[in-house]
PDB file of C-alpha atoms and ligand atoms in Angstrom:
ATOM      1  CA  MET A  17       0.000   0.000   0.000  1.00 53.00           C
ATOM      2  CA  THR A  18       1.245   3.443  -0.801  1.00 57.00           C
ATOM      3  CA  ALA A  19       0.899   5.967   1.981  1.00 57.00           C
ATOM      4  CA  TYR A  20      -1.083   8.982   0.868  1.00 68.00           C
ATOM      5  CA  ALA A  21       1.102  12.047   0.905  1.00 80.00           C
ATOM      6  CA  HIS A  22       0.154  15.714   0.694  1.00 88.00           C
ATOM      7  CA  LEU A  23       2.201  18.215  -1.249  1.00 92.00           C
ATOM      8  CA  TYR A  24       2.159  21.615   0.443  1.00 94.00           C
ATOM      9  CA  GLY A  25       5.246  22.999  -1.241  1.00 95.00           C
ATOM     10  CA  LYS A  26       9.012  22.682  -1.501  1.00 96.00           C
ATOM     11  CA  ILE A  27      11.956  23.975   0.494  1.00 97.00           C
ATOM     12  CA  PHE A  28      15.386  24.290  -1.100  1.00 97.00           C
ATOM     13  CA  LEU A  29      18.728  24.582   0.658  1.00 97.00           C
ATOM     14  CA  SER A  30      21.699  25.461  -1.501  1.00 97.00           C
ATOM     15  CA  GLY A  31      25.290  26.515  -1.091  1.00 97.00           C
ATOM     16  CA  THR A  32      28.795  25.245  -1.678  1.00 98.00           C
ATOM     17  CA  MET A  33      30.558  22.153  -0.455  1.00 98.00           C
ATOM     18  CA  LYS A  34      34.309  22.538  -0.125  1.00 98.00           C
ATOM     19  CA  VAL A  35      36.602  19.526  -0.413  1.00 97.00           C
ATOM     20  CA  ILE A  36      39.088  19.749   2.473  1.00 97.00           C
ATOM     21  CA  THR A  37      40.965  16.506   1.792  1.00 96.00           C
ATOM     22  CA  GLY A  38      41.129  14.621  -1.529  1.00 95.00           C
ATOM     23  CA  LEU A  39      37.751  13.119  -2.380  1.00 94.00           C
ATOM     24  CA  HIS A  40      37.143   9.807  -4.104  1.00 93.00           C
ATOM     25  CA  ILE A  41      33.682   8.862  -5.323  1.00 92.00           C
ATOM     26  CA  GLY A  42      34.334   5.911  -7.530  1.00 87.00           C
ATOM     27  CA  ALA A  43      32.993   5.048 -10.933  1.00 81.00           C
ATOM     28  CA  LEU A  44      32.986   1.516 -12.255  1.00 69.00           C
ATOM     29  CA  SER A  45      36.537   0.742 -13.199  1.00 60.00           C
ATOM     30  CA  ASP A  46      35.849   0.095 -16.886  1.00 52.00           C
ATOM     31  CA  SER A  47      38.327   2.722 -17.941  1.00 48.00           C
ATOM     32  CA  MET A  48      41.391   1.017 -16.509  1.00 50.00           C
ATOM     33  CA  SER A  49      43.161   1.208 -19.810  1.00 48.00           C
ATOM     34  CA  ILE A  50      42.804   4.988 -19.890  1.00 51.00           C
ATOM     35  CA  GLY A  51      45.727   6.340 -17.945  1.00 53.00           C
ATOM     36  CA  GLY A  52      46.112   3.178 -15.921  1.00 64.00           C
ATOM     37  CA  ILE A  53      44.183   4.421 -12.877  1.00 71.00           C
ATOM     38  CA  ASP A  54      42.801   1.506 -10.867  1.00 76.00           C
ATOM     39  CA  SER A  55      40.039   3.421  -9.236  1.00 83.00           C
ATOM     40  CA  PRO A  56      38.664   6.357 -11.261  1.00 86.00           C
ATOM     41  CA  VAL A  57      36.234   9.023 -10.043  1.00 91.00           C
ATOM     42  CA  VAL A  58      32.746   9.633 -11.412  1.00 94.00           C
ATOM     43  CA  ARG A  59      32.675  12.045 -14.346  1.00 94.00           C
ATOM     44  CA  ASP A  60      30.008  13.783 -16.346  1.00 94.00           C
ATOM     45  CA  PRO A  61      29.826  11.829 -19.629  1.00 91.00           C
ATOM     46  CA  VAL A  62      29.570  15.008 -21.716  1.00 93.00           C
ATOM     47  CA  THR A  63      31.959  17.510 -20.090  1.00 93.00           C
ATOM     48  CA  ARG A  64      34.267  14.903 -18.482  1.00 93.00           C
ATOM     49  CA  TYR A  65      34.235  17.090 -15.349  1.00 96.00           C
ATOM     50  CA  PRO A  66      34.315  15.126 -12.095  1.00 96.00           C
ATOM     51  CA  TYR A  67      31.031  15.474 -10.196  1.00 96.00           C
ATOM     52  CA  ILE A  68      29.358  14.021  -7.122  1.00 96.00           C
ATOM     53  CA  PRO A  69      26.144  12.066  -7.705  1.00 96.00           C
ATOM     54  CA  GLY A  70      23.360  13.326  -5.442  1.00 97.00           C
ATOM     55  CA  SER A  71      22.759   9.710  -4.453  1.00 95.00           C
ATOM     56  CA  SER A  72      26.221   9.556  -2.843  1.00 95.00           C
ATOM     57  CA  LEU A  73      25.478  12.505  -0.551  1.00 97.00           C
ATOM     58  CA  LYS A  74      21.922  11.344   0.080  1.00 97.00           C
ATOM     59  CA  GLY A  75      23.066   7.811   0.946  1.00 94.00           C
ATOM     60  CA  LYS A  76      25.629   9.174   3.376  1.00 96.00           C
ATOM     61  CA  LEU A  77      23.065  11.439   5.071  1.00 97.00           C
ATOM     62  CA  ARG A  78      20.654   8.518   5.328  1.00 96.00           C
ATOM     63  CA  SER A  79      23.176   6.219   6.932  1.00 94.00           C
ATOM     64  CA  LEU A  80      24.203   8.924   9.416  1.00 96.00           C
ATOM     65  CA  LEU A  81      20.559   9.624  10.334  1.00 96.00           C
ATOM     66  CA  GLU A  82      19.881   5.884  10.731  1.00 94.00           C
ATOM     67  CA  ARG A  83      22.750   5.652  13.181  1.00 92.00           C
ATOM     68  CA  THR A  84      21.865   8.775  15.174  1.00 95.00           C
ATOM     69  CA  GLU A  85      18.196   7.739  15.391  1.00 92.00           C
ATOM     70  CA  PHE A  86      19.136   4.213  16.446  1.00 91.00           C
ATOM     71  CA  THR A  87      21.512   5.619  19.054  1.00 91.00           C
ATOM     72  CA  ARG A  88      18.777   7.846  20.450  1.00 89.00           C
ATOM     73  CA  GLN A  89      16.546   4.809  20.932  1.00 85.00           C
ATOM     74  CA  ARG A  90      19.165   3.574  23.408  1.00 79.00           C
ATOM     75  CA  ASN A  91      17.777   0.117  24.028  1.00 78.00           C
ATOM     76  CA  GLY A  92      16.831  -0.576  20.438  1.00 78.00           C
ATOM     77  CA  ASN A  93      17.434  -3.991  18.925  1.00 82.00           C
ATOM     78  CA  VAL A  94      20.137  -3.634  16.283  1.00 83.00           C
ATOM     79  CA  GLU A  95      19.012  -6.680  14.264  1.00 80.00           C
ATOM     80  CA  GLN A  96      15.473  -5.391  14.220  1.00 81.00           C
ATOM     81  CA  TYR A  97      16.374  -1.788  13.508  1.00 85.00           C
ATOM     82  CA  PHE A  98      18.679  -2.484  10.587  1.00 83.00           C
ATOM     83  CA  SER A  99      16.372  -4.750   8.663  1.00 76.00           C
ATOM     84  CA  ARG A 100      13.135  -4.508   6.761  1.00 70.00           C
ATOM     85  CA  PRO A 101       9.726  -5.732   7.907  1.00 65.00           C
ATOM     86  CA  GLY A 102       8.492  -8.680   5.911  1.00 63.00           C
ATOM     87  CA  GLY A 103      11.887 -10.271   5.705  1.00 60.00           C
ATOM     88  CA  GLY A 104      14.649 -10.417   3.202  1.00 60.00           C
ATOM     89  CA  ASN A 105      18.182 -10.361   4.409  1.00 57.00           C
ATOM     90  CA  VAL A 106      18.525  -6.623   4.179  1.00 54.00           C
ATOM     91  CA  LYS A 107      20.874  -5.716   6.980  1.00 61.00           C
ATOM     92  CA  HIS A 108      22.823  -2.607   7.876  1.00 73.00           C
ATOM     93  CA  ARG A 109      20.079  -0.487   6.438  1.00 83.00           C
ATOM     94  CA  HIS A 110      17.018   0.693   8.300  1.00 89.00           C
ATOM     95  CA  GLU A 111      13.603   0.555   6.652  1.00 87.00           C
ATOM     96  CA  CYS A 112      10.676   0.219   9.052  1.00 86.00           C
ATOM     97  CA  THR A 113       8.163   1.836   6.620  1.00 85.00           C
ATOM     98  CA  LYS A 114       6.409   3.628   9.513  1.00 87.00           C
ATOM     99  CA  PRO A 115       5.119   7.036   8.363  1.00 86.00           C
ATOM    100  CA  GLU A 116       6.203   8.670  11.648  1.00 90.00           C
ATOM    101  CA  CYS A 117       9.792   7.370  11.420  1.00 93.00           C
ATOM    102  CA  PRO A 118      12.241  10.280  10.898  1.00 95.00           C
ATOM    103  CA  VAL A 119      14.455   8.159   8.610  1.00 95.00           C
ATOM    104  CA  CYS A 120      11.796   6.510   6.465  1.00 93.00           C
ATOM    105  CA  ARG A 121       9.670   9.627   5.984  1.00 94.00           C
ATOM    106  CA  MET A 122      12.761  11.622   4.945  1.00 96.00           C
ATOM    107  CA  PHE A 123      14.523   9.151   2.696  1.00 95.00           C
ATOM    108  CA  GLY A 124      11.659   6.927   1.597  1.00 91.00           C
ATOM    109  CA  ALA A 125      10.877   3.295   2.215  1.00 86.00           C
ATOM    110  CA  THR A 126       9.432   0.479   0.202  1.00 81.00           C
ATOM    111  CA  SER A 127       7.615  -2.370   1.807  1.00 72.00           C
ATOM    112  CA  SER A 128       8.851  -5.771   0.750  1.00 67.00           C
ATOM    113  CA  LYS A 129       5.391  -7.255   1.229  1.00 63.00           C
ATOM    114  CA  GLN A 130       2.103  -5.884  -0.043  1.00 57.00           C
ATOM    115  CA  ASP A 131       0.215  -6.394   3.192  1.00 57.00           C
ATOM    116  CA  GLU A 132       2.870  -5.121   5.568  1.00 63.00           C
ATOM    117  CA  GLY A 133       4.040  -1.562   5.963  1.00 65.00           C
ATOM    118  CA  ASN A 134       3.847   1.366   3.595  1.00 74.00           C
ATOM    119  CA  ASN A 135       5.641   2.604   0.556  1.00 83.00           C
ATOM    120  CA  LEU A 136       6.782   6.050   1.617  1.00 87.00           C
ATOM    121  CA  PRO A 137       7.937   8.529  -1.019  1.00 90.00           C
ATOM    122  CA  ALA A 138      11.170  10.277  -0.034  1.00 95.00           C
ATOM    123  CA  ARG A 139      10.763  13.857   1.151  1.00 97.00           C
ATOM    124  CA  LEU A 140      14.391  14.687   0.536  1.00 98.00           C
ATOM    125  CA  ALA A 141      16.001  14.806  -2.882  1.00 98.00           C
ATOM    126  CA  VAL A 142      19.652  15.674  -3.410  1.00 98.00           C
ATOM    127  CA  ARG A 143      20.710  17.147  -6.746  1.00 98.00           C
ATOM    128  CA  ASP A 144      23.992  16.109  -8.326  1.00 97.00           C
ATOM    129  CA  LEU A 145      26.841  18.299  -7.100  1.00 97.00           C
ATOM    130  CA  HIS A 146      28.761  20.078  -9.848  1.00 97.00           C
ATOM    131  CA  LEU A 147      31.987  22.063  -9.631  1.00 97.00           C
ATOM    132  CA  THR A 148      31.612  25.802  -9.214  1.00 98.00           C
ATOM    133  CA  ARG A 149      32.757  27.749 -12.262  1.00 97.00           C
ATOM    134  CA  GLU A 150      35.856  29.011 -10.419  1.00 97.00           C
ATOM    135  CA  SER A 151      36.883  25.532  -9.285  1.00 97.00           C
ATOM    136  CA  ALA A 152      36.370  24.075 -12.744  1.00 96.00           C
ATOM    137  CA  GLU A 153      38.626  26.734 -14.277  1.00 96.00           C
ATOM    138  CA  GLU A 154      41.276  26.154 -11.621  1.00 95.00           C
ATOM    139  CA  LEU A 155      41.239  22.370 -11.979  1.00 95.00           C
ATOM    140  CA  LYS A 156      41.589  22.576 -15.754  1.00 94.00           C
ATOM    141  CA  GLY A 157      45.038  24.042 -15.157  1.00 93.00           C
ATOM    142  CA  LEU A 158      46.238  21.116 -13.042  1.00 92.00           C
ATOM    143  CA  GLU A 159      49.266  19.301 -14.383  1.00 90.00           C
ATOM    144  CA  THR A 160      48.903  15.880 -12.855  1.00 89.00           C
ATOM    145  CA  GLY A 161      48.536  13.868 -16.036  1.00 87.00           C
ATOM    146  CA  LEU A 162      44.827  13.479 -15.302  1.00 91.00           C
ATOM    147  CA  TYR A 163      42.083  15.848 -16.432  1.00 92.00           C
ATOM    148  CA  MET A 164      41.051  18.027 -13.442  1.00 94.00           C
ATOM    149  CA  THR A 165      41.983  15.453 -10.797  1.00 94.00           C
ATOM    150  CA  GLU A 166      44.985  14.021  -8.985  1.00 92.00           C
ATOM    151  CA  TRP A 167      46.019  10.474  -8.267  1.00 90.00           C
ATOM    152  CA  LYS A 168      47.346   8.986  -5.104  1.00 89.00           C
ATOM    153  CA  SER A 169      49.198   5.733  -4.651  1.00 88.00           C
ATOM    154  CA  GLU A 170      47.945   3.549  -1.872  1.00 84.00           C
ATOM    155  CA  ASN A 171      50.145   0.658  -0.914  1.00 79.00           C
ATOM    156  CA  GLY A 172      47.926  -1.949   0.657  1.00 73.00           C
ATOM    157  CA  LEU A 173      49.615  -4.849   2.403  1.00 73.00           C
ATOM    158  CA  ASP A 174      48.071  -8.285   2.351  1.00 72.00           C
ATOM    159  CA  ARG A 175      47.824  -9.116   6.055  1.00 74.00           C
ATOM    160  CA  LEU A 176      48.555 -12.788   5.547  1.00 76.00           C
ATOM    161  CA  THR A 177      51.321 -12.784   2.974  1.00 79.00           C
ATOM    162  CA  ALA A 178      52.602  -9.236   3.531  1.00 76.00           C
ATOM    163  CA  ALA A 179      52.642  -8.889  -0.236  1.00 77.00           C
ATOM    164  CA  ALA A 180      52.338  -5.300  -1.405  1.00 76.00           C
ATOM    165  CA  ASN A 181      49.282  -4.435  -3.424  1.00 74.00           C
ATOM    166  CA  PRO A 182      49.892  -0.955  -4.823  1.00 80.00           C
ATOM    167  CA  ARG A 183      46.878   0.850  -6.269  1.00 82.00           C
ATOM    168  CA  GLN A 184      46.316   4.194  -7.878  1.00 86.00           C
ATOM    169  CA  ILE A 185      43.286   6.052  -6.686  1.00 89.00           C
ATOM    170  CA  GLU A 186      41.968   9.103  -8.475  1.00 92.00           C
ATOM    171  CA  ARG A 187      40.829  12.002  -6.314  1.00 94.00           C
ATOM    172  CA  VAL A 188      39.193  15.377  -6.621  1.00 96.00           C
ATOM    173  CA  PRO A 189      41.871  17.646  -5.134  1.00 96.00           C
ATOM    174  CA  ALA A 190      41.570  19.468  -1.817  1.00 96.00           C
ATOM    175  CA  GLY A 191      40.251  22.997  -2.182  1.00 97.00           C
ATOM    176  CA  SER A 192      37.736  22.184  -4.932  1.00 97.00           C
ATOM    177  CA  GLU A 193      34.229  23.548  -4.441  1.00 98.00           C
ATOM    178  CA  PHE A 194      30.940  22.071  -5.569  1.00 98.00           C
ATOM    179  CA  HIS A 195      27.491  23.613  -5.696  1.00 98.00           C
ATOM    180  CA  PHE A 196      24.924  21.627  -3.708  1.00 98.00           C
ATOM    181  CA  GLU A 197      21.147  21.726  -3.504  1.00 98.00           C
ATOM    182  CA  LEU A 198      18.789  19.796  -1.259  1.00 98.00           C
ATOM    183  CA  VAL A 199      15.112  19.733  -2.205  1.00 98.00           C
ATOM    184  CA  TYR A 200      12.594  18.950   0.513  1.00 98.00           C
ATOM    185  CA  THR A 201       8.947  18.244  -0.233  1.00 97.00           C
ATOM    186  CA  VAL A 202       6.547  19.454   2.450  1.00 96.00           C
ATOM    187  CA  THR A 203       4.050  16.660   3.049  1.00 93.00           C
ATOM    188  CA  ASP A 204       3.308  17.455   6.697  1.00 93.00           C
ATOM    189  CA  THR A 205       3.680  21.060   7.862  1.00 93.00           C
ATOM    190  CA  THR A 206       4.025  19.982  11.517  1.00 93.00           C
ATOM    191  CA  GLN A 207       7.220  18.014  10.767  1.00 95.00           C
ATOM    192  CA  ILE A 208       9.131  20.613   8.724  1.00 96.00           C
ATOM    193  CA  LEU A 209      11.283  21.861  11.596  1.00 95.00           C
ATOM    194  CA  ASP A 210      12.017  18.381  12.959  1.00 96.00           C
ATOM    195  CA  ASP A 211      13.038  17.141   9.538  1.00 97.00           C
ATOM    196  CA  TRP A 212      15.274  20.118   8.862  1.00 97.00           C
ATOM    197  CA  GLN A 213      16.860  19.832  12.268  1.00 96.00           C
ATOM    198  CA  ASN A 214      17.798  16.278  11.256  1.00 97.00           C
ATOM    199  CA  ILE A 215      19.164  17.401   7.886  1.00 97.00           C
ATOM    200  CA  ILE A 216      21.316  20.153   9.382  1.00 96.00           C
ATOM    201  CA  GLU A 217      22.532  17.853  12.148  1.00 96.00           C
ATOM    202  CA  GLN A 218      23.615  15.164   9.668  1.00 97.00           C
ATOM    203  CA  LEU A 219      25.400  17.758   7.499  1.00 97.00           C
ATOM    204  CA  ARG A 220      27.338  18.840  10.601  1.00 96.00           C
ATOM    205  CA  ILE A 221      28.177  15.246  11.519  1.00 97.00           C
ATOM    206  CA  LEU A 222      29.271  14.604   7.934  1.00 97.00           C
ATOM    207  CA  GLU A 223      31.778  17.464   8.230  1.00 97.00           C
ATOM    208  CA  ASP A 224      33.411  15.453  11.025  1.00 97.00           C
ATOM    209  CA  ASP A 225      33.028  12.194   9.079  1.00 96.00           C
ATOM    210  CA  ALA A 226      33.864  11.552   5.430  1.00 96.00           C
ATOM    211  CA  LEU A 227      32.162  11.528   2.062  1.00 95.00           C
ATOM    212  CA  GLY A 228      33.110   8.915  -0.515  1.00 92.00           C
ATOM    213  CA  GLY A 229      35.679   6.164  -0.293  1.00 88.00           C
ATOM    214  CA  HIS A 230      38.728   5.670   1.921  1.00 88.00           C
ATOM    215  CA  GLY A 231      37.500   7.915   4.732  1.00 88.00           C
ATOM    216  CA  SER A 232      39.616   6.037   7.253  1.00 90.00           C
ATOM    217  CA  ARG A 233      42.691   6.945   5.199  1.00 89.00           C
ATOM    218  CA  GLY A 234      41.769  10.596   5.543  1.00 91.00           C
ATOM    219  CA  TYR A 235      39.946  11.064   2.242  1.00 93.00           C
ATOM    220  CA  GLY A 236      36.680  12.922   1.834  1.00 95.00           C
ATOM    221  CA  GLN A 237      36.632  15.604   4.513  1.00 97.00           C
ATOM    222  CA  VAL A 238      34.140  18.202   3.332  1.00 97.00           C
ATOM    223  CA  GLN A 239      32.716  21.483   4.585  1.00 97.00           C
ATOM    224  CA  PHE A 240      29.282  22.886   3.816  1.00 97.00           C
ATOM    225  CA  LYS A 241      28.544  26.559   3.402  1.00 96.00           C
ATOM    226  CA  CYS A 242      24.786  27.109   3.337  1.00 96.00           C
ATOM    227  CA  GLU A 243      23.936  30.175   1.316  1.00 96.00           C
ATOM    228  CA  GLN A 244      20.246  30.222   0.530  1.00 96.00           C
ATOM    229  CA  LEU A 245      17.013  28.717   1.755  1.00 96.00           C
ATOM    230  CA  VAL A 246      14.023  29.101  -0.545  1.00 96.00           C
ATOM    231  CA  VAL A 247      10.431  28.284   0.365  1.00 95.00           C
ATOM    232  CA  ARG A 248       7.796  27.721  -2.304  1.00 95.00           C
ATOM    233  CA  THR A 249       4.168  27.075  -1.410  1.00 93.00           C
ATOM    234  CA  LEU A 250       1.425  25.846  -3.714  1.00 92.00           C
ATOM    235  CA  ASP A 251       0.403  29.470  -4.218  1.00 90.00           C
ATOM    236  CA  THR A 252       3.914  30.244  -5.446  1.00 91.00           C
ATOM    237  CA  TYR A 253       3.620  27.594  -8.090  1.00 92.00           C
ATOM    238  CA  ARG A 254       0.082  28.528  -9.099  1.00 90.00           C
ATOM    239  CA  ASN A 255       0.851  32.232  -9.402  1.00 89.00           C
ATOM    240  CA  GLY A 256       4.161  31.651 -11.121  1.00 87.00           C
ATOM    241  CA  ASP A 257       5.958  33.777  -8.527  1.00 79.00           C
ATOM    242  CA  ASP A 258       9.630  33.123  -8.196  1.00 80.00           C
ATOM    243  CA  SER A 259       9.445  32.102  -4.562  1.00 83.00           C
ATOM    244  CA  ALA A 260       7.408  32.724  -1.462  1.00 87.00           C
ATOM    245  CA  LEU A 261      10.390  33.385   0.769  1.00 92.00           C
ATOM    246  CA  ILE A 262      14.153  33.593   0.373  1.00 94.00           C
ATOM    247  CA  LEU A 263      16.325  33.368   3.478  1.00 94.00           C
ATOM    248  CA  ASP A 264      20.045  33.917   3.246  1.00 92.00           C
ATOM    249  CA  ASP A 265      20.975  35.092   6.728  1.00 89.00           C
ATOM    250  CA  PHE A 266      22.774  31.997   7.942  1.00 90.00           C
ATOM    251  CA  GLY A 267      23.971  32.983  11.368  1.00 85.00           C
ATOM    252  CA  GLU A 268      24.054  31.106  14.622  1.00 85.00           C
ATOM    253  CA  GLU A 269      20.551  29.852  14.137  1.00 87.00           C
ATOM    254  CA  PHE A 270      19.200  28.010  11.101  1.00 92.00           C
ATOM    255  CA  PRO A 271      17.019  30.656   9.372  1.00 93.00           C
ATOM    256  CA  LEU A 272      14.050  28.300   8.969  1.00 93.00           C
ATOM    257  CA  ARG A 273      13.836  28.252  12.751  1.00 92.00           C
ATOM    258  CA  SER A 274      14.386  31.975  13.307  1.00 92.00           C
ATOM    259  CA  HIS A 275      11.784  32.775  10.620  1.00 93.00           C
ATOM    260  CA  TRP A 276       9.447  29.976  11.569  1.00 93.00           C
ATOM    261  CA  ASP A 277       6.394  32.173  12.222  1.00 93.00           C
ATOM    262  CA  GLN A 278       6.722  33.577   8.740  1.00 92.00           C
ATOM    263  CA  VAL A 279       7.149  30.145   7.145  1.00 92.00           C
ATOM    264  CA  ALA A 280       4.260  28.610   9.092  1.00 92.00           C
ATOM    265  CA  GLY A 281       2.151  31.625   8.086  1.00 91.00           C
ATOM    266  CA  LEU A 282       2.944  31.020   4.424  1.00 90.00           C
ATOM    267  CA  PHE A 283       1.724  27.452   4.560  1.00 89.00           C
ATOM    268  CA  ALA A 284      -1.321  28.432   6.618  1.00 86.00           C
ATOM    269  CA  ASN A 285      -2.130  31.252   4.185  1.00 63.00           C
ATOM    270  CA  GLY A 286      -1.632  28.953   1.271  1.00 51.00           C
ATOM    271  CA  PHE A 287      -4.439  26.951   2.721  1.00 55.00           C
ATOM    272  CA  ALA A 288      -6.736  29.795   3.668  1.00 45.00           C
ATOM    273  CA  SER A 289      -6.576  31.258   0.192  1.00 45.00           C
ATOM    274  CA  GLN A 290      -7.024  27.982  -1.635  1.00 44.00           C
ATOM    275  CA  HIS A 291      -8.432  28.766  -5.010  1.00 43.00           C
ATOM    276  CA  VAL A 292     -11.998  27.606  -5.448  1.00 37.00           C
TER     277      VAL A 292
HETATM  278 ZN1   ZN B 319      11.956   3.769   9.675  1.00 95.52          ZN
END
């Protein structure tokens, strides 16, 4: 059964993500012959620019939220939490399909059995992250032998035989900046603040964690700079206005919270003035 979901509007958070230590988000290694890199990064097929698939950031945020939510349940059963109702051997991923669950309502859930649980559409979408114009220009000038990236040798040792297993891993260099955008669909106006608190919290945790591969080797430290929060209600879309509200005063407090009365008013008004 598919849970019925309202659509009150959309909220967009955008800004830049800075790569603090070399970042590796791997593509399938079908291009081994090109340049002899064992582990290439994902690239746009047209421009050949390295980019970060939105699914990589979204997956990381989901796994961090699963872990923080599970931790907050304190006495939760790990086997039960990281599995799916109705069976399957899906482990290490949470999917309870309960509409009130902060993880499932944010990232979506599909029930493995028709008669158990709900299919929840994801509220959060993450756009692909592309290099800012300045970073792209800078990286084009790199002289590493690779287009816009660097490579790093990792010398893995086989723990049993002590045989060296050298590999070349391609990375997006430190200092590069990507544009990011998160798109949140408002399906329940009473959960907007809770959901966004979770998003912001996971972004902060991610800054102290790692994005992409080889995080334990120090890869993938990133830093988010939020620049703009845009709210669009149904009225915005119907009237063709650009946006109902633009917030760009990111200070100590997340602007959605400091402007909450205004935001709540927008959604309430949207309702009151429903076109008949
Ligand atoms: Zn859940």
